[in-house]
PDB file of C-alpha atoms in Angstrom:
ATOM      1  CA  UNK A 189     -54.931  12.929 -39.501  1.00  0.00           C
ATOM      2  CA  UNK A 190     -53.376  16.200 -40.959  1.00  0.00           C
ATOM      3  CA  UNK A 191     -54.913  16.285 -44.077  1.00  0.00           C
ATOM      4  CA  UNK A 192     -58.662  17.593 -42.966  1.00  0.00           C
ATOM      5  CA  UNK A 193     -57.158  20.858 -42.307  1.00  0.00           C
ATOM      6  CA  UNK A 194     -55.757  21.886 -45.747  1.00  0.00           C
ATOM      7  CA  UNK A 195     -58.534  23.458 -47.375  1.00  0.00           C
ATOM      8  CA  UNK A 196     -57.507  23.553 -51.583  1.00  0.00           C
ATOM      9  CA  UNK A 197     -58.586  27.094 -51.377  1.00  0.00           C
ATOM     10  CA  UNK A 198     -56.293  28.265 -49.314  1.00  0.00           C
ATOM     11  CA  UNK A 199     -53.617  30.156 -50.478  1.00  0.00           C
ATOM     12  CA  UNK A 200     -50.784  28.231 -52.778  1.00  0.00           C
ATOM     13  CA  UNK A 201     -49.023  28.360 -49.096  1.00  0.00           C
ATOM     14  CA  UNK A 202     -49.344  30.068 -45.878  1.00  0.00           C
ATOM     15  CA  UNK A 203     -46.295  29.477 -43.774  1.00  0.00           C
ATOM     16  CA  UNK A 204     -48.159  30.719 -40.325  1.00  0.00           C
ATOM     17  CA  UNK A 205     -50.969  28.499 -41.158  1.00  0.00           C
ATOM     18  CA  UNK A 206     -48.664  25.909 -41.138  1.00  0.00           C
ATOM     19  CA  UNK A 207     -46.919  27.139 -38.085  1.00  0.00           C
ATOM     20  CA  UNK A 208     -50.406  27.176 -36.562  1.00  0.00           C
ATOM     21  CA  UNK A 209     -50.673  23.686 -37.214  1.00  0.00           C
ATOM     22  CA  UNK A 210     -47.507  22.184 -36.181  1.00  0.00           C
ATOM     23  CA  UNK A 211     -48.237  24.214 -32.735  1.00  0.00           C
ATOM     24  CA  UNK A 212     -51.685  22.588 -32.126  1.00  0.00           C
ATOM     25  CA  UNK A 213     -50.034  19.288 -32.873  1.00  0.00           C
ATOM     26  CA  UNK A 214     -47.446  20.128 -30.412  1.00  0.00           C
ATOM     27  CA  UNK A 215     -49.672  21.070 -27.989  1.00  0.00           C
ATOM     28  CA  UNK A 216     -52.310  17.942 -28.101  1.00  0.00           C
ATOM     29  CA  UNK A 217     -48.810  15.510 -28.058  1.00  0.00           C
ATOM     30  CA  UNK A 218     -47.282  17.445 -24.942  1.00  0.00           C
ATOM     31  CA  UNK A 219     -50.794  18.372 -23.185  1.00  0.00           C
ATOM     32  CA  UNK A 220     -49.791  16.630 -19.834  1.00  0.00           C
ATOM     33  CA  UNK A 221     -45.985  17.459 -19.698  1.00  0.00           C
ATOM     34  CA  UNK A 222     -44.196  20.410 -18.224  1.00  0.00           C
ATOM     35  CA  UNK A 223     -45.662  23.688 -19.165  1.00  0.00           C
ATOM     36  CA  UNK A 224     -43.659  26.265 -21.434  1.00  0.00           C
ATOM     37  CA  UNK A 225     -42.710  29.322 -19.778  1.00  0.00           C
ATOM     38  CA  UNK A 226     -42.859  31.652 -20.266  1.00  0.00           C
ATOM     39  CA  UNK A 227     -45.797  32.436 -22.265  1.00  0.00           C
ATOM     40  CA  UNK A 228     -45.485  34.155 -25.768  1.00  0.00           C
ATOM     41  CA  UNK A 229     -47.654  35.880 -28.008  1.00  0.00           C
ATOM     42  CA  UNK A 230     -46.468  36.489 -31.939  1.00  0.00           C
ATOM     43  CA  UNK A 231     -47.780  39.320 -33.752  1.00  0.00           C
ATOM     44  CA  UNK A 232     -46.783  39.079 -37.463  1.00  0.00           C
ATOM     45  CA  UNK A 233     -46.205  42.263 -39.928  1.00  0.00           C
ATOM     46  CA  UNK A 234     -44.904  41.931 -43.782  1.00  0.00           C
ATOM     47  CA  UNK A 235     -42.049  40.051 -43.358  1.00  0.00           C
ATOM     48  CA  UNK A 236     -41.541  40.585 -39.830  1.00  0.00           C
ATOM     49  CA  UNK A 237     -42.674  38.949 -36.285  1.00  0.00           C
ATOM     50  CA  UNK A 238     -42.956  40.439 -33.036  1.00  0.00           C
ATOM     51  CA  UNK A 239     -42.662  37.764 -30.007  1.00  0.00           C
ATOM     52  CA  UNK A 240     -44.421  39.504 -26.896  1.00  0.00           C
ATOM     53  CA  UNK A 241     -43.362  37.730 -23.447  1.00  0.00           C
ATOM     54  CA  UNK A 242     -44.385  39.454 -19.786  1.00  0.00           C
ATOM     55  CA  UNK A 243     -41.527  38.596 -17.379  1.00  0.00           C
ATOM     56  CA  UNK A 244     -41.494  41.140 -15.337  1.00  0.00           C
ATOM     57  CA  UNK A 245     -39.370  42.170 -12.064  1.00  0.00           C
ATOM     58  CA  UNK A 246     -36.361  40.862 -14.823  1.00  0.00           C
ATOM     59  CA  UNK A 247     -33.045  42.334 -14.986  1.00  0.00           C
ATOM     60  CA  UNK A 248     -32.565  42.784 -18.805  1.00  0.00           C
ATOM     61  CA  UNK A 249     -29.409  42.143 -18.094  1.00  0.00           C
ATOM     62  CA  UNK A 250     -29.845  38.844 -17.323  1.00  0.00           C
ATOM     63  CA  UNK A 251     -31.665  37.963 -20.074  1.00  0.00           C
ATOM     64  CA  UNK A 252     -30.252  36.453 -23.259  1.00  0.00           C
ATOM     65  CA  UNK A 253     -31.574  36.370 -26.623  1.00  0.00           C
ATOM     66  CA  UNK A 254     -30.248  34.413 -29.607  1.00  0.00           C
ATOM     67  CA  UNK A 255     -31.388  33.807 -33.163  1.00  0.00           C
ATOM     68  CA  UNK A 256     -30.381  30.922 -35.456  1.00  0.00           C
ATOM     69  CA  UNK A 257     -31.924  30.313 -38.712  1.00  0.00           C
ATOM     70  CA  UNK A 258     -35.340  30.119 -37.938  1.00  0.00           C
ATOM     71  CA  UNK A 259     -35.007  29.657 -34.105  1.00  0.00           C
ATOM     72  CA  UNK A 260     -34.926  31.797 -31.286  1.00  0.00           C
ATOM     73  CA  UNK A 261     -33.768  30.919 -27.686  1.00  0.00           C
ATOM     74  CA  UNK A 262     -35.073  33.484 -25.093  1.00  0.00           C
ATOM     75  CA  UNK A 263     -32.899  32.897 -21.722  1.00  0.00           C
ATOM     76  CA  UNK A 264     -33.504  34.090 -18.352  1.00  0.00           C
ATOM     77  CA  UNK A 265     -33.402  34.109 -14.699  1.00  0.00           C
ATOM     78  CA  UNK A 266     -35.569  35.825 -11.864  1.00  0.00           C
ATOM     79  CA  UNK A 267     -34.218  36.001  -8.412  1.00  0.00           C
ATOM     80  CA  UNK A 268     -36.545  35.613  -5.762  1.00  0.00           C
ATOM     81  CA  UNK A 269     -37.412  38.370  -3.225  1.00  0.00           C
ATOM     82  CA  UNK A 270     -34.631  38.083  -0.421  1.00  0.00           C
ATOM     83  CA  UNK A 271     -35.474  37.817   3.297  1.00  0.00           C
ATOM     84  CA  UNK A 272     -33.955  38.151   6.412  1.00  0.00           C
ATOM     85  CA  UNK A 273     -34.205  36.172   9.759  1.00  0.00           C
ATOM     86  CA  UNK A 274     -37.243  37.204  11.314  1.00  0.00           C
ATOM     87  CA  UNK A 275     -38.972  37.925   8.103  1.00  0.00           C
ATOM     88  CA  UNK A 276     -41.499  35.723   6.948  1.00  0.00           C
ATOM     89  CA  UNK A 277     -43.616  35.093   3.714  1.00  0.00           C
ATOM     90  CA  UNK A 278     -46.996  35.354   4.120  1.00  0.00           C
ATOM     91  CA  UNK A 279     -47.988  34.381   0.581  1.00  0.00           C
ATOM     92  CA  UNK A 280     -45.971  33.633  -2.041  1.00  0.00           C
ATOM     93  CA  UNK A 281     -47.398  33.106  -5.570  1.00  0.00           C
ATOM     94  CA  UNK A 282     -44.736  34.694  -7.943  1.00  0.00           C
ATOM     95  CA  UNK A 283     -42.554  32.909 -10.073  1.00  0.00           C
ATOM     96  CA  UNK A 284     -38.832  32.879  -9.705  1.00  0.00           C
ATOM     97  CA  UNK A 285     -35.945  30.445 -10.946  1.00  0.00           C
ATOM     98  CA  UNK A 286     -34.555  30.031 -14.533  1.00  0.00           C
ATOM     99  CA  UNK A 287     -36.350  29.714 -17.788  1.00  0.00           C
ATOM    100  CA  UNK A 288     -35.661  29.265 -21.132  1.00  0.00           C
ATOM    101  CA  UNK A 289     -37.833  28.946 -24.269  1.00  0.00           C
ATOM    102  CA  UNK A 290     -37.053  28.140 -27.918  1.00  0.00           C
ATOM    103  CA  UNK A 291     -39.474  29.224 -30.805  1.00  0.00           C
ATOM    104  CA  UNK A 292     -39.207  28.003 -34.613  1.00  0.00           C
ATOM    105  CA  UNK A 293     -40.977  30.755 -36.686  1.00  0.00           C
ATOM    106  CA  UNK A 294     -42.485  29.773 -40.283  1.00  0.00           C
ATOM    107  CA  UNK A 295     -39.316  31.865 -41.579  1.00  0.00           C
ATOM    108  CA  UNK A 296     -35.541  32.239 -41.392  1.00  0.00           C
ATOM    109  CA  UNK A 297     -34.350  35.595 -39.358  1.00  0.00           C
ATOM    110  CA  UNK A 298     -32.904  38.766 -40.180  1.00  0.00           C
ATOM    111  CA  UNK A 299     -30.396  37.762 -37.445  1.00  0.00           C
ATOM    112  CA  UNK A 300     -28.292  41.378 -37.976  1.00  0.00           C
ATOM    113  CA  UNK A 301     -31.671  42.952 -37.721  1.00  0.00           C
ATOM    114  CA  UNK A 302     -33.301  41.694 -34.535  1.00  0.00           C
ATOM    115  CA  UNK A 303     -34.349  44.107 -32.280  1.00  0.00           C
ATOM    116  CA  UNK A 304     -35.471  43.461 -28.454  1.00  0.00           C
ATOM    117  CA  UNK A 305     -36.819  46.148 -26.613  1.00  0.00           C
ATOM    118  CA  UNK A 306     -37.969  45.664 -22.637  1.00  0.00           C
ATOM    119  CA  UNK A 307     -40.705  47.745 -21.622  1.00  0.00           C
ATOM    120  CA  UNK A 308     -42.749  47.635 -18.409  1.00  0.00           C
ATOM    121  CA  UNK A 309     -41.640  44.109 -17.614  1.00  0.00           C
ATOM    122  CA  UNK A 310     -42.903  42.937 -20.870  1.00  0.00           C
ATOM    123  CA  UNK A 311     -40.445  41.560 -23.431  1.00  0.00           C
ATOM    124  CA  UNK A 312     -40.256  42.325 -27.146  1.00  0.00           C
ATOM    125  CA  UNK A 313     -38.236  40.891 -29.861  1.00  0.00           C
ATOM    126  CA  UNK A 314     -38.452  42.291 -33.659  1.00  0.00           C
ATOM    127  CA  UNK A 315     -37.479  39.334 -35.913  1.00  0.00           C
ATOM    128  CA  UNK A 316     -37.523  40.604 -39.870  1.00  0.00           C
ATOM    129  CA  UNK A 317     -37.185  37.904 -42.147  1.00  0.00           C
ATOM    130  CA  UNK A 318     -34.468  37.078 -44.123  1.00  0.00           C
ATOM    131  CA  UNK A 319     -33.820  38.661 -47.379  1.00  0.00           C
ATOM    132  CA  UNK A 320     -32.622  35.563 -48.877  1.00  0.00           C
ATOM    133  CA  UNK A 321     -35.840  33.739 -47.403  1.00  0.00           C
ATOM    134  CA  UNK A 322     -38.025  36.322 -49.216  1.00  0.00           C
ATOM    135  CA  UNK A 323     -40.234  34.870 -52.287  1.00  0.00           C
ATOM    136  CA  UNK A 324     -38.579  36.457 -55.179  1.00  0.00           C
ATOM    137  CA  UNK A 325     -40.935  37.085 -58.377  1.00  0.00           C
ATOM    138  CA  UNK A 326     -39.573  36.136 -61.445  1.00  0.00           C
ATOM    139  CA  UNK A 327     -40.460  38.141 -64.630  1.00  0.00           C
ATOM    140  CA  UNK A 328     -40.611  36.552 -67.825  1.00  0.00           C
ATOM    141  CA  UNK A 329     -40.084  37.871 -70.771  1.00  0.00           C
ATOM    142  CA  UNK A 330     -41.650  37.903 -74.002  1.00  0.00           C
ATOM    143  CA  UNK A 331     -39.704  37.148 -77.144  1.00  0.00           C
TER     144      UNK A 331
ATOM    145  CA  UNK B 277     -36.025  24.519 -18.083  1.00  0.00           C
ATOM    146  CA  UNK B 278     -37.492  26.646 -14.650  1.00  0.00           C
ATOM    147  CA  UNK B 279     -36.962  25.491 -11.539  1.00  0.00           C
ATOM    148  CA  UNK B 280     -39.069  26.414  -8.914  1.00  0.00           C
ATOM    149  CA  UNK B 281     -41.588  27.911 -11.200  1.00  0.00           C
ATOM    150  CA  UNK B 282     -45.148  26.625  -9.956  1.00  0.00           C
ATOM    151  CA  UNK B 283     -48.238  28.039 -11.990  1.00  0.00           C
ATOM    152  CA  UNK B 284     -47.592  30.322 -14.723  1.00  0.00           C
ATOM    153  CA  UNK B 285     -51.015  30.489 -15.913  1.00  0.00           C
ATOM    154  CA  UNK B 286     -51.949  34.186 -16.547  1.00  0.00           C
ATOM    155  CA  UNK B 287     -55.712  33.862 -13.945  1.00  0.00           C
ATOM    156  CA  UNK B 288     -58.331  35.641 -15.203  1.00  0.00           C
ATOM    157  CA  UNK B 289     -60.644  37.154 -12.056  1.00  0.00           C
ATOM    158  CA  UNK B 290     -63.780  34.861 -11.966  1.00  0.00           C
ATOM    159  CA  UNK B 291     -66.056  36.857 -10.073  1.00  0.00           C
ATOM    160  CA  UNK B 292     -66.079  40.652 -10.554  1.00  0.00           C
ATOM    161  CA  UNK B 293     -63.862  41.965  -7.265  1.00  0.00           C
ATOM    162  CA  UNK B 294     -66.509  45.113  -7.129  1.00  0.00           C
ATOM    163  CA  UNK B 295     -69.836  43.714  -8.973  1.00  0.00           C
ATOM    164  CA  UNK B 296     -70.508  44.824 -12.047  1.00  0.00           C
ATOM    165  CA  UNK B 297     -68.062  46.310 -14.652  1.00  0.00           C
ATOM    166  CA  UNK B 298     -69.123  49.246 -17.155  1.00  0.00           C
ATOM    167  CA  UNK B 299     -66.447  48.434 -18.944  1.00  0.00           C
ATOM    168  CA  UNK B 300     -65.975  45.345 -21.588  1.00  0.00           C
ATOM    169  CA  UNK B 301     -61.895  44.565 -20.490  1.00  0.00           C
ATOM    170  CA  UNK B 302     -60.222  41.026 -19.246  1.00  0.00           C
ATOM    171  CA  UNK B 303     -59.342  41.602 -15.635  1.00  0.00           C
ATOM    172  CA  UNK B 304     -56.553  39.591 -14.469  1.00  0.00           C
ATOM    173  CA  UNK B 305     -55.431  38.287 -11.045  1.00  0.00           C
ATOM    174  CA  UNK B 306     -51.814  39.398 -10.316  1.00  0.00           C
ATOM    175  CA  UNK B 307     -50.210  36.909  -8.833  1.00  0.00           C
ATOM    176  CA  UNK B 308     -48.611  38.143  -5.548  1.00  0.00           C
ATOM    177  CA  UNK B 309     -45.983  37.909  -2.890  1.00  0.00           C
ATOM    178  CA  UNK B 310     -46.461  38.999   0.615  1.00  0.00           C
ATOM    179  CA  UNK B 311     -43.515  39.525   2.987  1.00  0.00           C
ATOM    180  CA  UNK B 312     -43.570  40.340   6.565  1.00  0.00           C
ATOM    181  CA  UNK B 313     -41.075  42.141   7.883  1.00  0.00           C
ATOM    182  CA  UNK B 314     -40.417  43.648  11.499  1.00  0.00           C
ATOM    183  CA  UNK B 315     -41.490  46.961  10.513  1.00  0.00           C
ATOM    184  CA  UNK B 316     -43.161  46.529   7.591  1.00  0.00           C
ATOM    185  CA  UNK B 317     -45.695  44.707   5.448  1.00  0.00           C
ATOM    186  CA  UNK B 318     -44.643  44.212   1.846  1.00  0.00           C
ATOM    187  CA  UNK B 319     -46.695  43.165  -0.787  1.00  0.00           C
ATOM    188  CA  UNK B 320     -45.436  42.406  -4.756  1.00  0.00           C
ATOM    189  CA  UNK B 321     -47.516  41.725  -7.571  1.00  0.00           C
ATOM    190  CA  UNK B 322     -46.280  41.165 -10.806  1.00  0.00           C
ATOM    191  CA  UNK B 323     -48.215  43.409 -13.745  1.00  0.00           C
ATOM    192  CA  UNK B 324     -46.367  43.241 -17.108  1.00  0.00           C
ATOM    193  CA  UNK B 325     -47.612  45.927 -19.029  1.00  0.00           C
ATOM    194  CA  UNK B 326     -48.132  48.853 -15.956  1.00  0.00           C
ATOM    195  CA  UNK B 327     -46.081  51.540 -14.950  1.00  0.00           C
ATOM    196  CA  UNK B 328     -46.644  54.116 -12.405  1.00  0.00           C
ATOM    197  CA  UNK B 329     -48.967  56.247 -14.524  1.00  0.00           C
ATOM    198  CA  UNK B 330     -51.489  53.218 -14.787  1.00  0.00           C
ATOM    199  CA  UNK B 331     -51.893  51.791 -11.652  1.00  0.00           C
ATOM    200  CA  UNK B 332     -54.603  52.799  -8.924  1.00  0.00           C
ATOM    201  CA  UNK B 333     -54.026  51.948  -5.589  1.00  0.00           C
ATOM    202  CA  UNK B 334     -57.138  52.986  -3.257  1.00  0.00           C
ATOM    203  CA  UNK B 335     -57.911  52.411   0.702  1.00  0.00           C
ATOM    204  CA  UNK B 336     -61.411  52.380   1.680  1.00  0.00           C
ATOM    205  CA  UNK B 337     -61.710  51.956   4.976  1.00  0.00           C
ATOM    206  CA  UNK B 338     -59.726  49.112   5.844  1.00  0.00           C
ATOM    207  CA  UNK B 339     -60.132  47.320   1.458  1.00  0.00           C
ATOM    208  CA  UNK B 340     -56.686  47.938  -0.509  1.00  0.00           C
ATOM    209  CA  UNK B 341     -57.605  47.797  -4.145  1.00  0.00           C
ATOM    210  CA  UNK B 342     -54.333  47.720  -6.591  1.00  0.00           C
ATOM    211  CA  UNK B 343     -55.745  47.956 -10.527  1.00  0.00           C
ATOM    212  CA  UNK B 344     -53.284  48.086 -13.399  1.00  0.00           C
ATOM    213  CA  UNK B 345     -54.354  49.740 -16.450  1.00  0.00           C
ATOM    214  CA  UNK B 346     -53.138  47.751 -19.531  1.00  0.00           C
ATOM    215  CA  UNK B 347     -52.586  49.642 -23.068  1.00  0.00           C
ATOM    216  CA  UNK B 348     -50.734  47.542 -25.270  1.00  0.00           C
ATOM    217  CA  UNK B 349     -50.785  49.198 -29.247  1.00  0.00           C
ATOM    218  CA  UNK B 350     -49.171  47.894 -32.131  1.00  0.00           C
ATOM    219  CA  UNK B 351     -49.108  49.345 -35.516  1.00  0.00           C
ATOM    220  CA  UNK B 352     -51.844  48.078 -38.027  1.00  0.00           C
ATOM    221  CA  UNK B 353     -50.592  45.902 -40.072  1.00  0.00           C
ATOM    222  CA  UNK B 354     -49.645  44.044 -37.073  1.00  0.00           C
ATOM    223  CA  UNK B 355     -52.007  41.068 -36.244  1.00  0.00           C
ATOM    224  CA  UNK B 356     -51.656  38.676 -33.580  1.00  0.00           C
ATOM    225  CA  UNK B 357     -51.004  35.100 -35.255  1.00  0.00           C
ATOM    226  CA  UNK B 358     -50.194  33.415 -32.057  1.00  0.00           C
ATOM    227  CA  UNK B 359     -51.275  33.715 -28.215  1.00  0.00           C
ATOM    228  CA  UNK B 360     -50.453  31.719 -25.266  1.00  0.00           C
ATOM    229  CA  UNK B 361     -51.556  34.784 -22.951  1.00  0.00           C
ATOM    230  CA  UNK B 362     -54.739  37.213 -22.846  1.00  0.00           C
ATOM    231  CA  UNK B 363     -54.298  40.807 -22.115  1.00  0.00           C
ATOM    232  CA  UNK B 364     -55.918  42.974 -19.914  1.00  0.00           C
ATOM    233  CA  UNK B 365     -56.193  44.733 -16.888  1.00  0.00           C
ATOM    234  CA  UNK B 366     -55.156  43.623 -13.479  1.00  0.00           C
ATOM    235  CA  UNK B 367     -57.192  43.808  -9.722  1.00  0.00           C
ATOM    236  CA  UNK B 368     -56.562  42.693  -6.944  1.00  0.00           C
ATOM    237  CA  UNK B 369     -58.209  43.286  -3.580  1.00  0.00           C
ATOM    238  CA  UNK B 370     -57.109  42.934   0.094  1.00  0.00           C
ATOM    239  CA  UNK B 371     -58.474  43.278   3.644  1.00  0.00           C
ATOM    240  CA  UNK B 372     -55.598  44.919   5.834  1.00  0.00           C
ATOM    241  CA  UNK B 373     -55.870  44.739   9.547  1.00  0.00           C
ATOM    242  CA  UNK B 374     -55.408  47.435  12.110  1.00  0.00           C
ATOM    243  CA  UNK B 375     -52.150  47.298  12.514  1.00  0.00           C
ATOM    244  CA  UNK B 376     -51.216  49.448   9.466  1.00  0.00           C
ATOM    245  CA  UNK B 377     -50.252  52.949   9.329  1.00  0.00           C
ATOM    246  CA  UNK B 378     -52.289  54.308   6.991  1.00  0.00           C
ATOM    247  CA  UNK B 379     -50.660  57.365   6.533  1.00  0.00           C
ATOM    248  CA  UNK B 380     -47.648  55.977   5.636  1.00  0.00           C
ATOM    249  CA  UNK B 381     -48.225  53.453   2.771  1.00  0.00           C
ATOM    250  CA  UNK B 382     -46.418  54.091  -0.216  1.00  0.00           C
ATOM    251  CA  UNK B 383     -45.857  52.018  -3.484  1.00  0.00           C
ATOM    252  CA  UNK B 384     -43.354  51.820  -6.242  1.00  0.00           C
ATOM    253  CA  UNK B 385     -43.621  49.851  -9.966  1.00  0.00           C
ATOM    254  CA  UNK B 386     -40.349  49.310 -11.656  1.00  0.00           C
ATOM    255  CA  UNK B 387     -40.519  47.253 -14.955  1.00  0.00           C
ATOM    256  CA  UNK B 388     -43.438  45.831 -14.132  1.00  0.00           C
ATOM    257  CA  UNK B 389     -43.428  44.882 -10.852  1.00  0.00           C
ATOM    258  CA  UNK B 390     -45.867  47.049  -8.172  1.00  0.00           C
ATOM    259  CA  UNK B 391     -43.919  47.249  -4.714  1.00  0.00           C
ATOM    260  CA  UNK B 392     -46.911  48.307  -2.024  1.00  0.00           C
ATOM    261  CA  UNK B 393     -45.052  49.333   1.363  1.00  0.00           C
ATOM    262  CA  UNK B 394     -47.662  49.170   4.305  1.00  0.00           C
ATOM    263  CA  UNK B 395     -45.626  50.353   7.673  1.00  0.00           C
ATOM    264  CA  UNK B 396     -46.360  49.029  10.402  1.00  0.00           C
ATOM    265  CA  UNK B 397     -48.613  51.203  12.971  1.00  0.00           C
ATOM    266  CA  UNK B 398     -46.139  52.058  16.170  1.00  0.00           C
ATOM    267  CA  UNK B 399     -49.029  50.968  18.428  1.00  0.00           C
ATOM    268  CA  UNK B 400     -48.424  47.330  17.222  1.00  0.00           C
ATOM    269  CA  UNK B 401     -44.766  47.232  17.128  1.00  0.00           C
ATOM    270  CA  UNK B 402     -43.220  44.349  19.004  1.00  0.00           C
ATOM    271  CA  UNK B 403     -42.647  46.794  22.495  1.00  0.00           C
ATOM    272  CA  UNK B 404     -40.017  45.262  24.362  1.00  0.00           C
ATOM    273  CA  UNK B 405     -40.562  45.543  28.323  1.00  0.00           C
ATOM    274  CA  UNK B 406     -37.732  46.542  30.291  1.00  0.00           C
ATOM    275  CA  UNK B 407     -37.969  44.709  33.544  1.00  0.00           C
ATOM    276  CA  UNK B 408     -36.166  46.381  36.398  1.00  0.00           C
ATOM    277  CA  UNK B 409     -34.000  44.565  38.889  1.00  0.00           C
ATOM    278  CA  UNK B 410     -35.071  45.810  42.522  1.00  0.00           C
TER     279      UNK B 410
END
């Protein structure tokens, strides 16, 4: 059921093609289960991602990132608004409680090299791949 | 994984809040939190991606219209391989009632969160009535 989307054009291999795929997968398996949260967005450079999350009203402070191999684990908590006796919600839509959310990029992480910056409420993380994860070209010589 | 988290869909706004756009942008529905208190009206709507410099907050008449302004740039050889979000702008419209001081309303966005303070008008403040012993 995989097979129809490898086309034998395609490049010798694409790792976020693949990651693309295992994601869809993912997604059609755990359609009806709890939802992720929160929500990411992965831009890719040469050797490098960039996961975007909004999760705003955050304390960065309470928010902890960690990198292993080719996982990262993005952990969090939101306090909700407090009120007082005599106060009262009159709508309450925003999110608040704990969340946590594990990604597997196509790669294995810089992990000396990742850089997070928080701006605005939105969330990002620079992951640079691994040297030693890097294709390496091998000359050949002529005798 | 969350607890008390209930829809963390990112809404897009179905219907155009003001008719017609000239502009080709998603417009997104903050989602939003609305506290009374005794003096005060608060309202809290979460925009990632706004700070003070891009969000418009206009009365007309008694309509409150809050719209983030979303600029999000990343360098060129950057493309976006994976999304589980749109981005765009945010609007959101509300109807206030009399009792509002219009003077007074101020607003505040810290790291992505829009704070709208709407004081209460001292007309409508709970008045409590001395009652005299004769």
């Amino acid at each position: 059921m995989v097979w129809y989307e490898i086309d034998p054009f395609a490049r010798f291999f694409d790792s976020w093609r693949e990651f693309d795929r295992i994601k869809k997968l993912m997604r059609d398996i755990s359609s009806t289960s709890e939802k992720e949260f929160p929500l990411i967005n992965i831009w890719a450079g040469n050797d490098i991602a960039v996961v975007m999350t909004e999760i705003p009203g955050v304390d960065y402070k309470d928010v902890d990132i960690s990198v292993l191999n080719n996982t990262l684990t993005i952990r969090g908590a939101r306090q909700p608004e407090k009120i007082e006796e005599g106060e009262s919600y009159h709508r309450r839509e925003r999110w608040h409680g704990q969340f946590a959310r594990t990604i597997e990029l196509p790669f294995n992480i810089e992990s000396e090299k990742v850089e997070a910056r928080f701006i605005k409420g939105v969330l990002y993380i620079s992951l640079p791949r691994a040297e030693a994860d890097k294709p390496k070209k091998v000359s050949i010589k002529s005798e | 994984m969350a607890t008390a988290i209930k829809d963390v869909q990112k809404k897009e706004t179905s219907i155009p809040e003001r008719g017609e756009r000239t502009r080709q942008r998603r417009i997104y529905t903050p989602s939003v939190d609305i506290i009374e208190k005794k003096d005060e009206i608060i309202v809290i709507a979460d925009m990632p991606g706004v700070d003070e410099k891009s969000v418009d907050i206009t009365l007309e008449k008694n309509v409150l219209t809050i719209y983030g302004k979303v600029e999000i740039d990343f360098a060129e050889n950057y493309k976006l391989r994976y999304s589980e979000f749109g981005i765009g702008d945010y609007e959101r419209v509300f109807t206030l009632s009399d009792e509002v001081d219009r003077e007074h309303i101020h607003a505040t966005v810290k790291n992505g969160v829009l704070k709208i303070i709407l004081p209460k008008a001292e007309s409508v403040k709970t008045k409590k009535i001395p009652i005299k012993a004769e």
